[in-house]
Amino acid sequence: MAKNPVNVLILAAGLGTRMKSDQAKVLHKLGSRPLIAHVLRTAARLDPDRILVVVGHQSEQVMAAARAALDEEMGSRLRFIHQAEQRGTGHAVKCAADELRATSGDLLVFYGDTPIVRSETLSRLVDQHSSSGNAATLITIRLDNPPAYGRIIRDQSGRFLKIVEQRDCTPEQAAITEINPGFYCFNIAALLPALDQLSPQNAQGEYYLTDVPEHMLTAGLPVGTLLHDDPHELEGINNRTELAAMWRRLRHETLQQLMLDGVTIIDPESTYIDDGVEIGRDTIIHPQVIIEGESRLGSHCEIHSWSHLINVEIGDHCHILNGSVITNSRLAGHNSVGPFAHLRMNAELMEEAIVGNFVEVKKSSIGRKTKAMHLSYLGDATVGERVNIGAATVTCNYDGKQKHPTIIEDDVKIGSDTMLVAPVRVGKGAMTGAGSVVIEDIPPDSLAVGVPAKVKKRTVG
Ligand code: UD1
Ligand code: CA
């Protein structure tokens, strides 16, 4: 790791005209996360002192997306710099000058539209920079027929001279295949005076950050380069075809790694799994499954087609049958869910609980070995162990104004088509008859039937 404290500056103020969008470019999603979230999560792995983000277009939304991407501790190191008018990448960095004056050490600068850069690559840049004593160190890559990238100009002995933007290139310069992917490490004390020297005398009338190294060399300060051999990793996204191509590449890498780690993915072409999702050995993923967000799945699970899992924690030996949607929920292990079940808002299934066809579970916990097999809604409910929920049971949790809880204790049998009008409690070992409308608590070991349900007799056992 670098000896100097590392600070990170990410430029994310532009609209991204070529996206042809009302939404700022860094808010577009790669997988389930906006571009800004990808770069921030990668930057956070360097354990920087501070992460500065230059915002402009849709700054409120970009700031919210940035905050959501980091945990609380890392979020406390986040600062936003406002660039009201986008006058170029050099101008964007200059907007952070006040913040930087109060900071010492090195500054890693890159752009918010390069979402698959690896933290190892950023670390290598920072390490080389801090051990070299350079005023600036920048990554270069080689690309045949490079599109709109800045060209790296060297003298006859190969020494770095300057970066020339494609639009400012002579035909000779435009033919150069060593280019600037936009990753820089600066000594902050050397950066500040160089920013003051920038001028917009160029084809785009902008203050270019890419002119900074040349100004440093003129001032007699050393500038170094680091040739990186995987140009795709450092690609920026400029339009939606590039976004789709990058998602394809990232997805491919994620699936490849999961398979090498022991997960069976029957049809990688149709399987969408976010980077960072963890899946245990011998779990089988069927075609057309989507798994997103902060999700962890155990071993020996089977996830059947058309299921969509978002922010889930799933233990070992779970079966998710076709067409189930599970969001922000937890399965302890040995559970079966679906086909066509919907679990959401902190639904929690204890070991061996089963939720079957067309059952919705919202903000409820379902105890060990409890079964709700068919056509039911369980919302704001706490259900005990070994309970059987008959087909078409509904917790009527909403009175039009407020949500109310339902408590079903251990070993209860809820008859088919029971309406549980919350708040209500069904005592341990009780039973309801088919079609009952339960509006009052049912004592333990009793039977309630009818509309409204009346307690009839004790159950046996
Ligand atoms: C830039 C580099 C170019 C490099 C390329 C790599 C400059 C002048 N050129 O060109 O050498 O090859 O990236 O992708 O830096 N931004 C702001 N404020 C601004 C302008 C831009 O925050 O005033 C942000 C944008 O939101 C974007 C990033 O900076 O995330 C890069 O800007 P962009 O206009 O895409 O630069 P390029 O023309 O691609
Ligand atoms: Ca760009």
mmCIF file of N, CA, C and O in Angstrom, residues 242-309:
data_model
loop_
_atom_site.group_PDB
_atom_site.id
_atom_site.type_symbol
_atom_site.label_atom_id
_atom_site.label_comp_id
_atom_site.label_asym_id
_atom_site.label_seq_id
_atom_site.Cartn_x
_atom_site.Cartn_y
_atom_site.Cartn_z
ATOM 1 N N GLU A 242 -22.214 0.681 -25.754
ATOM 2 C CA GLU A 242 -21.036 0.370 -24.939
ATOM 3 C C GLU A 242 -21.458 -0.122 -23.551
ATOM 4 O O GLU A 242 -20.815 -0.995 -22.969
ATOM 5 N N LEU A 243 -22.540 0.450 -23.041
ATOM 6 C CA LEU A 243 -23.048 0.026 -21.729
ATOM 7 C C LEU A 243 -23.461 -1.449 -21.786
ATOM 8 O O LEU A 243 -23.107 -2.244 -20.915
ATOM 9 N N ALA A 244 -24.203 -1.808 -22.824
ATOM 10 C CA ALA A 244 -24.657 -3.200 -22.958
ATOM 11 C C ALA A 244 -23.469 -4.142 -23.153
ATOM 12 O O ALA A 244 -23.425 -5.229 -22.562
ATOM 13 N N ALA A 245 -22.493 -3.714 -23.954
ATOM 14 C CA ALA A 245 -21.329 -4.567 -24.197
ATOM 15 C C ALA A 245 -20.543 -4.777 -22.911
ATOM 16 O O ALA A 245 -20.044 -5.869 -22.626
ATOM 17 N N MET A 246 -20.455 -3.736 -22.097
ATOM 18 C CA MET A 246 -19.696 -3.858 -20.854
ATOM 19 C C MET A 246 -20.412 -4.751 -19.846
ATOM 20 O O MET A 246 -19.792 -5.547 -19.148
ATOM 21 N N TRP A 247 -21.734 -4.626 -19.800
ATOM 22 C CA TRP A 247 -22.519 -5.493 -18.901
ATOM 23 C C TRP A 247 -22.328 -6.946 -19.305
ATOM 24 O O TRP A 247 -22.155 -7.829 -18.477
ATOM 25 N N ARG A 248 -22.302 -7.190 -20.593
ATOM 26 C CA ARG A 248 -22.088 -8.542 -21.090
ATOM 27 C C ARG A 248 -20.726 -9.073 -20.622
ATOM 28 O O ARG A 248 -20.609 -10.204 -20.168
ATOM 29 N N ARG A 249 -19.720 -8.231 -20.725
ATOM 30 C CA ARG A 249 -18.374 -8.649 -20.338
ATOM 31 C C ARG A 249 -18.281 -8.909 -18.834
ATOM 32 O O ARG A 249 -17.757 -9.921 -18.382
ATOM 33 N N LEU A 250 -18.840 -7.993 -18.055
ATOM 34 C CA LEU A 250 -18.786 -8.128 -16.592
ATOM 35 C C LEU A 250 -19.548 -9.383 -16.149
ATOM 36 O O LEU A 250 -19.102 -10.145 -15.297
ATOM 37 N N ARG A 251 -20.716 -9.586 -16.732
ATOM 38 C CA ARG A 251 -21.564 -10.731 -16.443
ATOM 39 C C ARG A 251 -20.821 -12.029 -16.764
ATOM 40 O O ARG A 251 -20.822 -12.975 -15.987
ATOM 41 N N HIS A 252 -20.183 -12.046 -17.915
ATOM 42 C CA HIS A 252 -19.429 -13.217 -18.335
ATOM 43 C C HIS A 252 -18.351 -13.555 -17.298
ATOM 44 O O HIS A 252 -18.203 -14.698 -16.881
ATOM 45 N N GLU A 253 -17.623 -12.522 -16.856
ATOM 46 C CA GLU A 253 -16.559 -12.748 -15.864
ATOM 47 C C GLU A 253 -17.126 -13.269 -14.556
ATOM 48 O O GLU A 253 -16.559 -14.158 -13.927
ATOM 49 N N THR A 254 -18.252 -12.681 -14.119
ATOM 50 C CA THR A 254 -18.871 -13.094 -12.861
ATOM 51 C C THR A 254 -19.309 -14.557 -12.931
ATOM 52 O O THR A 254 -19.022 -15.353 -12.024
ATOM 53 N N LEU A 255 -19.981 -14.938 -14.014
ATOM 54 C CA LEU A 255 -20.477 -16.309 -14.156
ATOM 55 C C LEU A 255 -19.317 -17.296 -14.261
ATOM 56 O O LEU A 255 -19.341 -18.373 -13.672
ATOM 57 N N GLN A 256 -18.301 -16.893 -15.009
ATOM 58 C CA GLN A 256 -17.110 -17.726 -15.166
ATOM 59 C C GLN A 256 -16.520 -18.058 -13.797
ATOM 60 O O GLN A 256 -16.227 -19.205 -13.487
ATOM 61 N N GLN A 257 -16.364 -17.040 -12.971
ATOM 62 C CA GLN A 257 -15.764 -17.230 -11.651
ATOM 63 C C GLN A 257 -16.652 -18.121 -10.781
ATOM 64 O O GLN A 257 -16.169 -19.017 -10.094
ATOM 65 N N LEU A 258 -17.964 -17.903 -10.824
ATOM 66 C CA LEU A 258 -18.880 -18.726 -10.025
ATOM 67 C C LEU A 258 -18.772 -20.192 -10.444
ATOM 68 O O LEU A 258 -18.712 -21.089 -9.604
ATOM 69 N N MET A 259 -18.721 -20.435 -11.738
ATOM 70 C CA MET A 259 -18.628 -21.821 -12.221
ATOM 71 C C MET A 259 -17.309 -22.450 -11.780
ATOM 72 O O MET A 259 -17.279 -23.581 -11.322
ATOM 73 N N LEU A 260 -16.219 -21.682 -11.885
ATOM 74 C CA LEU A 260 -14.915 -22.206 -11.458
ATOM 75 C C LEU A 260 -14.912 -22.483 -9.956
ATOM 76 O O LEU A 260 -14.181 -23.341 -9.480
ATOM 77 N N ASP A 261 -15.758 -21.761 -9.219
ATOM 78 C CA ASP A 261 -15.845 -21.961 -7.775
ATOM 79 C C ASP A 261 -16.858 -23.051 -7.389
ATOM 80 O O ASP A 261 -17.146 -23.226 -6.210
ATOM 81 N N GLY A 262 -17.446 -23.739 -8.380
ATOM 82 C CA GLY A 262 -18.276 -24.886 -8.052
ATOM 83 C C GLY A 262 -19.773 -24.699 -8.161
ATOM 84 O O GLY A 262 -20.549 -25.513 -7.660
ATOM 85 N N VAL A 263 -20.220 -23.651 -8.822
ATOM 86 C CA VAL A 263 -21.653 -23.425 -9.019
ATOM 87 C C VAL A 263 -22.016 -23.916 -10.427
ATOM 88 O O VAL A 263 -21.300 -23.613 -11.380
ATOM 89 N N THR A 264 -23.108 -24.682 -10.552
ATOM 90 C CA THR A 264 -23.561 -25.105 -11.884
ATOM 91 C C THR A 264 -24.478 -24.027 -12.452
ATOM 92 O O THR A 264 -25.486 -23.686 -11.835
ATOM 93 N N ILE A 265 -24.104 -23.502 -13.602
ATOM 94 C CA ILE A 265 -24.959 -22.521 -14.285
ATOM 95 C C ILE A 265 -25.315 -23.153 -15.617
ATOM 96 O O ILE A 265 -24.464 -23.300 -16.501
ATOM 97 N N ILE A 266 -26.558 -23.576 -15.749
ATOM 98 C CA ILE A 266 -26.931 -24.419 -16.879
ATOM 99 C C ILE A 266 -26.848 -23.646 -18.192
ATOM 100 O O ILE A 266 -26.359 -24.160 -19.185
ATOM 101 N N ASP A 267 -27.291 -22.401 -18.187
ATOM 102 C CA ASP A 267 -27.247 -21.612 -19.423
ATOM 103 C C ASP A 267 -26.703 -20.209 -19.156
ATOM 104 O O ASP A 267 -27.466 -19.275 -18.950
ATOM 105 N N PRO A 268 -25.367 -20.080 -19.147
ATOM 106 C CA PRO A 268 -24.775 -18.765 -18.829
ATOM 107 C C PRO A 268 -25.299 -17.644 -19.721
ATOM 108 O O PRO A 268 -25.382 -16.503 -19.294
ATOM 109 N N GLU A 269 -25.671 -17.974 -20.936
ATOM 110 C CA GLU A 269 -26.146 -16.937 -21.859
ATOM 111 C C GLU A 269 -27.382 -16.215 -21.338
ATOM 112 O O GLU A 269 -27.605 -15.047 -21.620
ATOM 113 N N SER A 270 -28.225 -16.932 -20.604
ATOM 114 C CA SER A 270 -29.494 -16.332 -20.183
ATOM 115 C C SER A 270 -29.536 -16.069 -18.676
ATOM 116 O O SER A 270 -30.593 -15.817 -18.115
ATOM 117 N N THR A 271 -28.386 -16.149 -18.020
ATOM 118 C CA THR A 271 -28.358 -16.005 -16.561
ATOM 119 C C THR A 271 -27.731 -14.663 -16.202
ATOM 120 O O THR A 271 -26.675 -14.311 -16.729
ATOM 121 N N TYR A 272 -28.382 -13.916 -15.327
ATOM 122 C CA TYR A 272 -27.920 -12.574 -14.970
ATOM 123 C C TYR A 272 -27.598 -12.547 -13.481
ATOM 124 O O TYR A 272 -28.510 -12.611 -12.652
ATOM 125 N N ILE A 273 -26.345 -12.470 -13.147
ATOM 126 C CA ILE A 273 -25.943 -12.427 -11.737
ATOM 127 C C ILE A 273 -24.987 -11.253 -11.544
ATOM 128 O O ILE A 273 -23.995 -11.125 -12.268
ATOM 129 N N ASP A 274 -25.304 -10.402 -10.569
ATOM 130 C CA ASP A 274 -24.466 -9.232 -10.300
ATOM 131 C C ASP A 274 -23.090 -9.640 -9.804
ATOM 132 O O ASP A 274 -22.959 -10.641 -9.093
ATOM 133 N N ASP A 275 -22.084 -8.830 -10.110
ATOM 134 C CA ASP A 275 -20.775 -9.060 -9.528
ATOM 135 C C ASP A 275 -20.897 -8.880 -8.019
ATOM 136 O O ASP A 275 -21.672 -8.059 -7.555
ATOM 137 N N GLY A 276 -20.177 -9.686 -7.283
ATOM 138 C CA GLY A 276 -20.238 -9.593 -5.821
ATOM 139 C C GLY A 276 -21.249 -10.527 -5.188
ATOM 140 O O GLY A 276 -21.218 -10.735 -3.982
ATOM 141 N N VAL A 277 -22.149 -11.133 -5.967
ATOM 142 C CA VAL A 277 -23.087 -12.110 -5.398
ATOM 143 C C VAL A 277 -22.296 -13.363 -5.019
ATOM 144 O O VAL A 277 -21.465 -13.824 -5.788
ATOM 145 N N GLU A 278 -22.555 -13.897 -3.821
ATOM 146 C CA GLU A 278 -21.838 -15.095 -3.383
ATOM 147 C C GLU A 278 -22.763 -16.308 -3.476
ATOM 148 O O GLU A 278 -23.908 -16.236 -3.046
ATOM 149 N N ILE A 279 -22.245 -17.403 -4.028
ATOM 150 C CA ILE A 279 -23.044 -18.623 -4.156
ATOM 151 C C ILE A 279 -22.173 -19.821 -3.782
ATOM 152 O O ILE A 279 -21.028 -19.931 -4.232
ATOM 153 N N GLY A 280 -22.723 -20.705 -2.948
ATOM 154 C CA GLY A 280 -21.944 -21.846 -2.454
ATOM 155 C C GLY A 280 -21.838 -22.975 -3.473
ATOM 156 O O GLY A 280 -22.513 -22.986 -4.499
ATOM 157 N N ARG A 281 -20.996 -23.939 -3.151
ATOM 158 C CA ARG A 281 -20.714 -25.064 -4.056
ATOM 159 C C ARG A 281 -21.945 -25.924 -4.289
ATOM 160 O O ARG A 281 -22.766 -26.102 -3.416
ATOM 161 N N ASP A 282 -21.995 -26.508 -5.482
ATOM 162 C CA ASP A 282 -23.044 -27.460 -5.859
ATOM 163 C C ASP A 282 -24.441 -26.856 -5.869
ATOM 164 O O ASP A 282 -25.426 -27.587 -5.834
ATOM 165 N N THR A 283 -24.518 -25.573 -5.888
ATOM 166 C CA THR A 283 -25.812 -24.939 -6.140
ATOM 167 C C THR A 283 -26.017 -24.914 -7.651
ATOM 168 O O THR A 283 -25.061 -24.748 -8.410
ATOM 169 N N ILE A 284 -27.260 -25.137 -8.062
ATOM 170 C CA ILE A 284 -27.580 -25.203 -9.496
ATOM 171 C C ILE A 284 -28.472 -24.019 -9.867
ATOM 172 O O ILE A 284 -29.492 -23.787 -9.220
ATOM 173 N N ILE A 285 -28.056 -23.292 -10.876
ATOM 174 C CA ILE A 285 -28.838 -22.146 -11.344
ATOM 175 C C ILE A 285 -29.400 -22.508 -12.721
ATOM 176 O O ILE A 285 -28.649 -22.729 -13.665
ATOM 177 N N HIS A 286 -30.716 -22.551 -12.823
ATOM 178 C CA HIS A 286 -31.370 -22.900 -14.082
ATOM 179 C C HIS A 286 -31.417 -21.685 -15.019
ATOM 180 O O HIS A 286 -31.161 -20.559 -14.596
ATOM 181 N N PRO A 287 -31.789 -21.913 -16.293
ATOM 182 C CA PRO A 287 -31.802 -20.796 -17.249
ATOM 183 C C PRO A 287 -32.735 -19.651 -16.829
ATOM 184 O O PRO A 287 -33.733 -19.867 -16.152
ATOM 185 N N GLN A 288 -32.371 -18.462 -17.247
ATOM 186 C CA GLN A 288 -33.206 -17.267 -17.073
ATOM 187 C C GLN A 288 -33.485 -16.907 -15.626
ATOM 188 O O GLN A 288 -34.600 -16.540 -15.263
ATOM 189 N N VAL A 289 -32.460 -17.042 -14.827
ATOM 190 C CA VAL A 289 -32.549 -16.604 -13.428
ATOM 191 C C VAL A 289 -31.795 -15.278 -13.314
ATOM 192 O O VAL A 289 -30.787 -15.071 -13.980
ATOM 193 N N ILE A 290 -32.319 -14.369 -12.466
ATOM 194 C CA ILE A 290 -31.659 -13.083 -12.209
ATOM 195 C C ILE A 290 -31.366 -12.993 -10.710
ATOM 196 O O ILE A 290 -32.278 -13.166 -9.896
ATOM 197 N N ILE A 291 -30.127 -12.726 -10.352
ATOM 198 C CA ILE A 291 -29.771 -12.556 -8.930
ATOM 199 C C ILE A 291 -29.008 -11.241 -8.794
ATOM 200 O O ILE A 291 -27.968 -11.050 -9.433
ATOM 201 N N GLU A 292 -29.540 -10.336 -7.979
ATOM 202 C CA GLU A 292 -28.984 -8.986 -7.929
ATOM 203 C C GLU A 292 -28.619 -8.543 -6.515
ATOM 204 O O GLU A 292 -29.070 -9.128 -5.526
ATOM 205 N N GLY A 293 -27.872 -7.442 -6.472
ATOM 206 C CA GLY A 293 -27.625 -6.722 -5.220
ATOM 207 C C GLY A 293 -26.688 -7.469 -4.283
ATOM 208 O O GLY A 293 -25.825 -8.232 -4.695
ATOM 209 N N GLU A 294 -26.869 -7.213 -2.989
ATOM 210 C CA GLU A 294 -26.040 -7.846 -1.964
ATOM 211 C C GLU A 294 -26.678 -9.180 -1.629
ATOM 212 O O GLU A 294 -27.454 -9.272 -0.689
ATOM 213 N N SER A 295 -26.382 -10.188 -2.411
ATOM 214 C CA SER A 295 -27.050 -11.470 -2.220
ATOM 215 C C SER A 295 -26.041 -12.562 -1.913
ATOM 216 O O SER A 295 -24.949 -12.588 -2.467
ATOM 217 N N ARG A 296 -26.444 -13.462 -1.001
ATOM 218 C CA ARG A 296 -25.593 -14.603 -0.634
ATOM 219 C C ARG A 296 -26.435 -15.867 -0.651
ATOM 220 O O ARG A 296 -27.455 -15.936 0.032
ATOM 221 N N LEU A 297 -26.026 -16.839 -1.423
ATOM 222 C CA LEU A 297 -26.743 -18.100 -1.484
ATOM 223 C C LEU A 297 -25.808 -19.201 -1.001
ATOM 224 O O LEU A 297 -24.618 -19.186 -1.304
ATOM 225 N N GLY A 298 -26.375 -20.179 -0.287
ATOM 226 C CA GLY A 298 -25.558 -21.259 0.264
ATOM 227 C C GLY A 298 -25.261 -22.352 -0.743
ATOM 228 O O GLY A 298 -25.420 -22.179 -1.954
ATOM 229 N N SER A 299 -24.856 -23.506 -0.210
ATOM 230 C CA SER A 299 -24.503 -24.663 -1.034
ATOM 231 C C SER A 299 -25.716 -25.540 -1.265
ATOM 232 O O SER A 299 -26.663 -25.517 -0.475
ATOM 233 N N HIS A 300 -25.626 -26.354 -2.303
ATOM 234 C CA HIS A 300 -26.665 -27.362 -2.589
ATOM 235 C C HIS A 300 -28.063 -26.760 -2.712
ATOM 236 O O HIS A 300 -29.039 -27.384 -2.310
ATOM 237 N N CYS A 301 -28.149 -25.570 -3.245
ATOM 238 C CA CYS A 301 -29.462 -24.986 -3.518
ATOM 239 C C CYS A 301 -29.785 -25.235 -4.991
ATOM 240 O O CYS A 301 -28.902 -25.550 -5.786
ATOM 241 N N GLU A 302 -31.043 -25.061 -5.343
ATOM 242 C CA GLU A 302 -31.427 -25.132 -6.747
ATOM 243 C C GLU A 302 -32.377 -23.971 -7.020
ATOM 244 O O GLU A 302 -33.393 -23.823 -6.337
ATOM 245 N N ILE A 303 -32.009 -23.141 -7.977
ATOM 246 C CA ILE A 303 -32.822 -21.965 -8.295
ATOM 247 C C ILE A 303 -33.385 -22.190 -9.692
ATOM 248 O O ILE A 303 -32.632 -22.264 -10.669
ATOM 249 N N HIS A 304 -34.689 -22.316 -9.767
ATOM 250 C CA HIS A 304 -35.319 -22.674 -11.045
ATOM 251 C C HIS A 304 -35.641 -21.431 -11.885
ATOM 252 O O HIS A 304 -35.640 -20.304 -11.397
ATOM 253 N N SER A 305 -35.955 -21.708 -13.143
ATOM 254 C CA SER A 305 -36.085 -20.660 -14.153
ATOM 255 C C SER A 305 -37.071 -19.556 -13.767
ATOM 256 O O SER A 305 -38.064 -19.800 -13.087
ATOM 257 N N TRP A 306 -36.781 -18.388 -14.266
ATOM 258 C CA TRP A 306 -37.610 -17.182 -14.157
ATOM 259 C C TRP A 306 -37.720 -16.663 -12.727
ATOM 260 O O TRP A 306 -38.597 -15.855 -12.420
ATOM 261 N N SER A 307 -36.854 -17.112 -11.854
ATOM 262 C CA SER A 307 -36.851 -16.549 -10.502
ATOM 263 C C SER A 307 -35.966 -15.314 -10.501
ATOM 264 O O SER A 307 -34.978 -15.231 -11.230
ATOM 265 N N HIS A 308 -36.340 -14.346 -9.658
ATOM 266 C CA HIS A 308 -35.625 -13.076 -9.577
ATOM 267 C C HIS A 308 -35.338 -12.811 -8.101
ATOM 268 O O HIS A 308 -36.265 -12.645 -7.308
ATOM 269 N N LEU A 309 -34.079 -12.797 -7.732
ATOM 270 C CA LEU A 309 -33.690 -12.641 -6.331
ATOM 271 C C LEU A 309 -32.901 -11.344 -6.171
ATOM 272 O O LEU A 309 -31.937 -11.106 -6.897
#
